[in-house]
Short mmCIF file of C-alpha atoms in Angstrom, two decimals:
data_model
loop_
_atom_site.label_atom_id
_atom_site.label_comp_id
_atom_site.label_asym_id
_atom_site.label_seq_id
_atom_site.Cartn_x
_atom_site.Cartn_y
_atom_site.Cartn_z
CA UNK S 184 -19.13 9.51 8.89
CA UNK S 185 -16.61 6.75 9.64
CA UNK S 186 -12.92 7.79 9.55
CA UNK S 187 -10.63 6.68 6.66
CA UNK S 188 -7.29 5.29 7.57
CA UNK S 189 -4.62 5.32 4.70
CA UNK S 190 -1.63 3.09 4.59
CA UNK S 191 1.08 3.83 2.01
CA UNK S 192 3.58 1.21 0.55
CA UNK S 193 7.22 0.40 0.32
CA UNK S 194 9.36 3.39 1.02
CA UNK S 195 6.40 5.73 0.53
CA UNK S 196 4.88 8.21 3.05
CA UNK S 197 1.64 10.11 3.54
CA UNK S 198 2.28 12.33 0.62
CA UNK S 199 1.40 9.51 -1.58
CA UNK S 200 -2.25 10.44 -1.21
CA UNK S 201 -1.92 14.23 -1.85
CA UNK S 202 -3.70 14.07 -5.21
CA UNK S 203 -6.38 11.55 -4.02
CA UNK S 204 -7.46 13.46 -0.86
CA UNK S 205 -9.03 16.50 -2.40
CA UNK S 206 -10.92 14.37 -4.70
CA UNK S 207 -12.54 12.24 -1.86
CA UNK S 208 -14.78 15.28 -0.84
CA UNK S 209 -14.23 13.97 2.69
CA UNK S 210 -16.40 15.10 5.43
CA UNK S 211 -14.94 12.51 7.70
CA UNK S 212 -11.49 12.34 9.50
CA UNK S 213 -8.45 11.10 7.60
CA UNK S 214 -5.76 9.24 9.55
CA UNK S 215 -2.33 8.56 7.87
CA UNK S 216 -0.89 5.00 9.09
CA UNK S 217 2.83 5.05 9.38
CA UNK S 218 5.07 2.13 8.43
CA UNK S 219 8.09 3.81 9.93
CA UNK S 220 8.02 1.32 13.06
CA UNK S 221 8.05 -2.36 13.37
CA UNK S 222 10.10 -5.24 11.86
CA UNK S 223 7.19 -7.66 10.99
CA UNK S 224 3.85 -7.24 9.39
CA UNK S 225 2.18 -7.91 12.76
CA UNK S 226 4.24 -5.35 14.48
CA UNK S 227 3.51 -2.76 11.86
CA UNK S 228 -0.21 -3.61 12.00
CA UNK S 229 -0.40 -3.29 15.72
CA UNK S 230 1.63 0.09 15.59
CA UNK S 231 -1.05 1.52 13.08
CA UNK S 232 -3.95 0.13 15.04
CA UNK S 233 -2.75 1.89 18.20
CA UNK S 234 -3.23 5.32 16.32
CA UNK S 235 -6.70 4.50 14.90
CA UNK S 236 -10.04 5.33 16.08
CA UNK S 237 -12.51 2.59 17.42
CA UNK S 238 -13.92 1.94 14.01
CA UNK S 239 -12.83 3.02 10.44
CA UNK S 240 -12.54 2.30 6.71
CA UNK S 241 -9.10 1.08 5.90
CA UNK S 242 -7.13 1.50 2.53
CA UNK S 243 -3.78 -0.08 2.08
CA UNK S 244 -1.49 0.43 -1.07
CA UNK S 245 0.98 -2.29 -2.28
CA UNK S 246 2.95 -3.35 0.84
CA UNK S 247 0.44 -1.49 2.90
CA UNK S 248 -2.09 -3.99 1.73
CA UNK S 249 -0.35 -6.63 3.71
CA UNK S 250 -0.42 -4.47 6.78
CA UNK S 251 -4.13 -3.64 6.26
CA UNK S 252 -5.19 -7.21 5.96
CA UNK S 253 -3.44 -8.10 9.26
CA UNK S 254 -5.18 -5.12 10.97
CA UNK S 255 -8.41 -6.50 9.65
CA UNK S 256 -7.62 -9.98 11.11
CA UNK S 257 -6.20 -8.50 14.36
CA UNK S 258 -9.32 -6.17 14.94
CA UNK S 259 -12.21 -7.32 12.76
CA UNK S 260 -14.73 -5.41 14.80
CA UNK S 261 -12.92 -2.13 14.07
CA UNK S 262 -12.52 -2.38 10.33
CA UNK S 263 -15.76 -1.40 8.71
CA UNK S 264 -14.48 -1.93 5.03
CA UNK S 265 -11.35 -2.65 3.32
CA UNK S 266 -9.66 -1.33 0.11
CA UNK S 267 -6.72 -2.98 -1.21
CA UNK S 268 -4.78 -1.00 -3.88
CA UNK S 269 -2.23 -2.44 -6.30
CA UNK S 270 -1.24 -5.28 -3.67
CA UNK S 271 -0.95 -8.92 -3.53
CA UNK S 272 -1.24 -11.87 -0.91
CA UNK S 273 1.76 -13.75 -2.33
CA UNK S 274 5.16 -14.08 -0.67
CA UNK S 275 8.00 -12.20 -2.36
CA UNK S 276 9.93 -14.63 -4.67
CA UNK S 277 13.39 -15.86 -3.53
CA UNK S 278 14.99 -13.67 -6.07
CA UNK S 279 13.06 -10.55 -4.92
CA UNK S 280 13.95 -11.28 -1.29
CA UNK S 281 17.49 -11.84 -2.17
CA UNK S 282 17.73 -8.65 -4.27
CA UNK S 283 16.14 -6.47 -1.55
CA UNK S 284 18.45 -8.01 1.16
CA UNK S 285 21.44 -7.39 -0.94
CA UNK S 286 20.36 -3.78 -1.56
CA UNK S 287 19.63 -3.20 2.18
CA UNK S 288 22.83 -4.65 3.34
CA UNK S 289 24.88 -2.62 0.71
CA UNK S 290 23.36 0.74 1.83
CA UNK S 291 26.24 2.77 3.25
CA UNK S 292 25.70 4.58 6.56
CA UNK S 293 24.75 8.26 6.43
CA UNK S 294 22.01 10.07 4.49
CA UNK S 295 19.76 7.82 2.55
CA UNK S 296 19.05 9.16 -0.96
CA UNK S 297 15.88 7.15 -1.64
CA UNK S 298 15.13 4.48 -4.18
CA UNK S 299 17.03 4.25 -7.39
CA UNK S 300 15.65 5.61 -10.76
CA UNK S 301 15.42 2.12 -12.07
CA UNK S 302 13.36 0.85 -9.20
CA UNK S 303 10.97 3.74 -9.44
CA UNK S 304 10.49 3.56 -13.13
CA UNK S 305 9.44 -0.20 -12.94
CA UNK S 306 6.68 1.10 -10.58
CA UNK S 307 5.17 3.50 -13.39
CA UNK S 308 3.26 3.27 -16.57
CA UNK S 309 5.92 2.93 -19.50
CA UNK S 310 4.58 6.27 -20.73
CA UNK S 311 5.78 7.94 -17.40
CA UNK S 312 9.31 6.43 -17.53
CA UNK S 313 10.75 9.80 -18.51
CA UNK S 314 8.63 11.88 -15.99
CA UNK S 315 11.54 13.46 -13.99
CA UNK S 316 9.28 15.30 -11.69
CA UNK S 317 7.31 12.18 -10.49
CA UNK S 318 10.39 10.08 -10.14
CA UNK S 319 11.86 12.81 -7.99
CA UNK S 320 8.72 12.93 -5.81
CA UNK S 321 8.98 9.17 -5.18
CA UNK S 322 12.61 9.35 -4.43
CA UNK S 323 12.04 12.18 -1.88
CA UNK S 324 9.49 10.04 -0.04
CA UNK S 325 12.19 7.37 0.58
CA UNK S 326 14.76 10.10 1.44
CA UNK S 327 12.48 11.46 4.15
CA UNK S 328 11.81 7.84 5.54
CA UNK S 329 15.62 7.37 5.78
CA UNK S 330 18.09 4.38 5.93
CA UNK S 331 16.73 2.54 8.96
CA UNK S 332 13.04 2.34 7.48
CA UNK S 333 14.53 1.15 4.17
CA UNK S 334 16.36 -1.65 5.98
CA UNK S 335 13.38 -2.76 7.98
CA UNK S 336 10.97 -2.61 5.03
CA UNK S 337 13.50 -4.22 2.61
CA UNK S 338 13.85 -7.29 4.95
CA UNK S 339 10.18 -7.60 5.88
CA UNK S 340 8.71 -11.12 5.25
CA UNK S 341 5.24 -10.90 3.75
CA UNK S 342 2.63 -13.28 2.38
CA UNK S 343 -0.78 -14.30 3.55
CA UNK S 344 -2.44 -16.08 0.62
CA UNK S 345 -3.65 -18.97 2.80
CA UNK S 346 -5.17 -16.61 5.38
CA UNK S 347 -7.34 -14.63 2.97
CA UNK S 348 -10.54 -16.28 4.06
CA UNK S 349 -10.11 -14.98 7.42
CA UNK S 350 -11.06 -11.39 6.37
CA UNK S 351 -14.72 -10.77 7.18
CA UNK S 352 -15.36 -7.11 6.20
CA UNK S 353 -16.53 -5.76 2.75
CA UNK S 354 -13.47 -5.51 0.59
CA UNK S 355 -12.71 -3.56 -2.61
CA UNK S 356 -9.62 -4.71 -4.67
CA UNK S 357 -8.17 -2.06 -6.92
CA UNK S 358 -5.59 -3.18 -9.67
CA UNK S 359 -3.75 -1.14 -12.20
CA UNK S 360 -4.06 -2.33 -15.94
CA UNK S 361 -0.45 -1.65 -16.74
CA UNK S 362 1.16 -2.73 -13.32
CA UNK S 363 4.64 -4.08 -13.96
CA UNK S 364 5.01 -5.22 -10.38
CA UNK S 365 1.60 -6.97 -9.82
CA UNK S 366 0.03 -9.36 -12.21
CA UNK S 367 -3.79 -9.38 -12.82
CA UNK S 368 -3.73 -13.02 -11.45
CA UNK S 369 -2.66 -11.51 -7.93
CA UNK S 370 -5.62 -9.23 -7.88
CA UNK S 371 -7.88 -12.06 -8.86
CA UNK S 372 -6.51 -14.09 -6.06
CA UNK S 373 -7.46 -11.46 -3.59
CA UNK S 374 -10.93 -11.18 -5.07
CA UNK S 375 -11.57 -14.77 -5.00
CA UNK S 376 -9.85 -15.47 -1.69
CA UNK S 377 -11.71 -12.88 0.49
CA UNK S 378 -15.39 -13.66 0.92
CA UNK S 379 -17.50 -11.17 -1.21
CA UNK S 380 -14.73 -9.09 -2.40
CA UNK S 381 -15.10 -7.00 -5.51
CA UNK S 382 -12.47 -6.27 -8.04
CA UNK S 383 -12.01 -3.09 -10.10
CA UNK S 384 -9.26 -2.25 -12.61
CA UNK S 385 -7.80 1.33 -13.21
CA UNK S 386 -6.84 1.81 -16.82
CA UNK S 387 -3.75 3.67 -18.00
CA UNK S 388 -1.94 3.28 -14.81
CA UNK S 389 1.24 1.55 -13.51
CA UNK S 390 1.78 0.41 -9.97
CA UNK S 391 1.59 3.73 -8.43
CA UNK S 392 -2.09 4.37 -8.87
CA UNK S 393 -2.53 7.07 -6.37
CA UNK S 394 0.17 9.28 -8.08
CA UNK S 395 -0.77 8.29 -11.81
CA UNK S 396 -4.62 8.05 -11.77
CA UNK S 397 -5.79 9.85 -8.58
CA UNK S 398 -9.17 10.71 -10.17
CA UNK S 399 -10.37 7.19 -10.97
CA UNK S 400 -9.01 5.77 -7.72
CA UNK S 401 -10.80 8.46 -5.68
CA UNK S 402 -14.12 7.67 -7.40
CA UNK S 403 -13.63 3.99 -6.41
CA UNK S 404 -12.72 4.94 -2.87
CA UNK S 405 -15.58 7.23 -2.44
CA UNK S 406 -18.04 4.29 -3.30
CA UNK S 407 -16.77 2.61 -0.15
CA UNK S 408 -16.55 5.55 2.03
CA UNK S 409 -19.92 6.95 1.16
CA UNK S 410 -21.61 3.63 1.91
CA UNK S 411 -20.41 3.47 5.65
#
């Protein structure tokens, strides 16, 4: 079976997928792409590619979707299929870029304590806003990644809407019905911009689909991995 490469999102690590993996019933290798290195989308994509097998299925979550699309453009012969989860092709707004830059530059030296509770809550379904365990888990991922990664990822320039037509592999776009960070229009843009792409919507989920709805997400991912 074709290996599966998983790429997490902004200030998230490989534990993002912990609830999804057992549900994939995987009899193929799983490779975790790291976004700890690199200061641009292309640098991150090349770093992940260097650790990947000759051919693989590729799944990218949120910011990881930008990296995954760049990988598919850099090495089209290696990416068998693409799964884009809760992501977008739009550049960040000026306000978002300024907010992230301000937060990054204001981060004091020393141990990094992870993302703020407010930032994490906006990534969740409103019904999970009081889930202290889930909030702590997301914060712990950021704490493990550390201040240097926070600075690099916060200052990352992203946006490739005009390049979607360059992606040639079969693509599944997965959106969350209650995503407060990514609008339905952004998922539709991905579907319409990538030739032959299919869009599926996961209900009762905020932005963090792998943590909030691992079962439905795994079912969608199995459709792709089992077809390769």
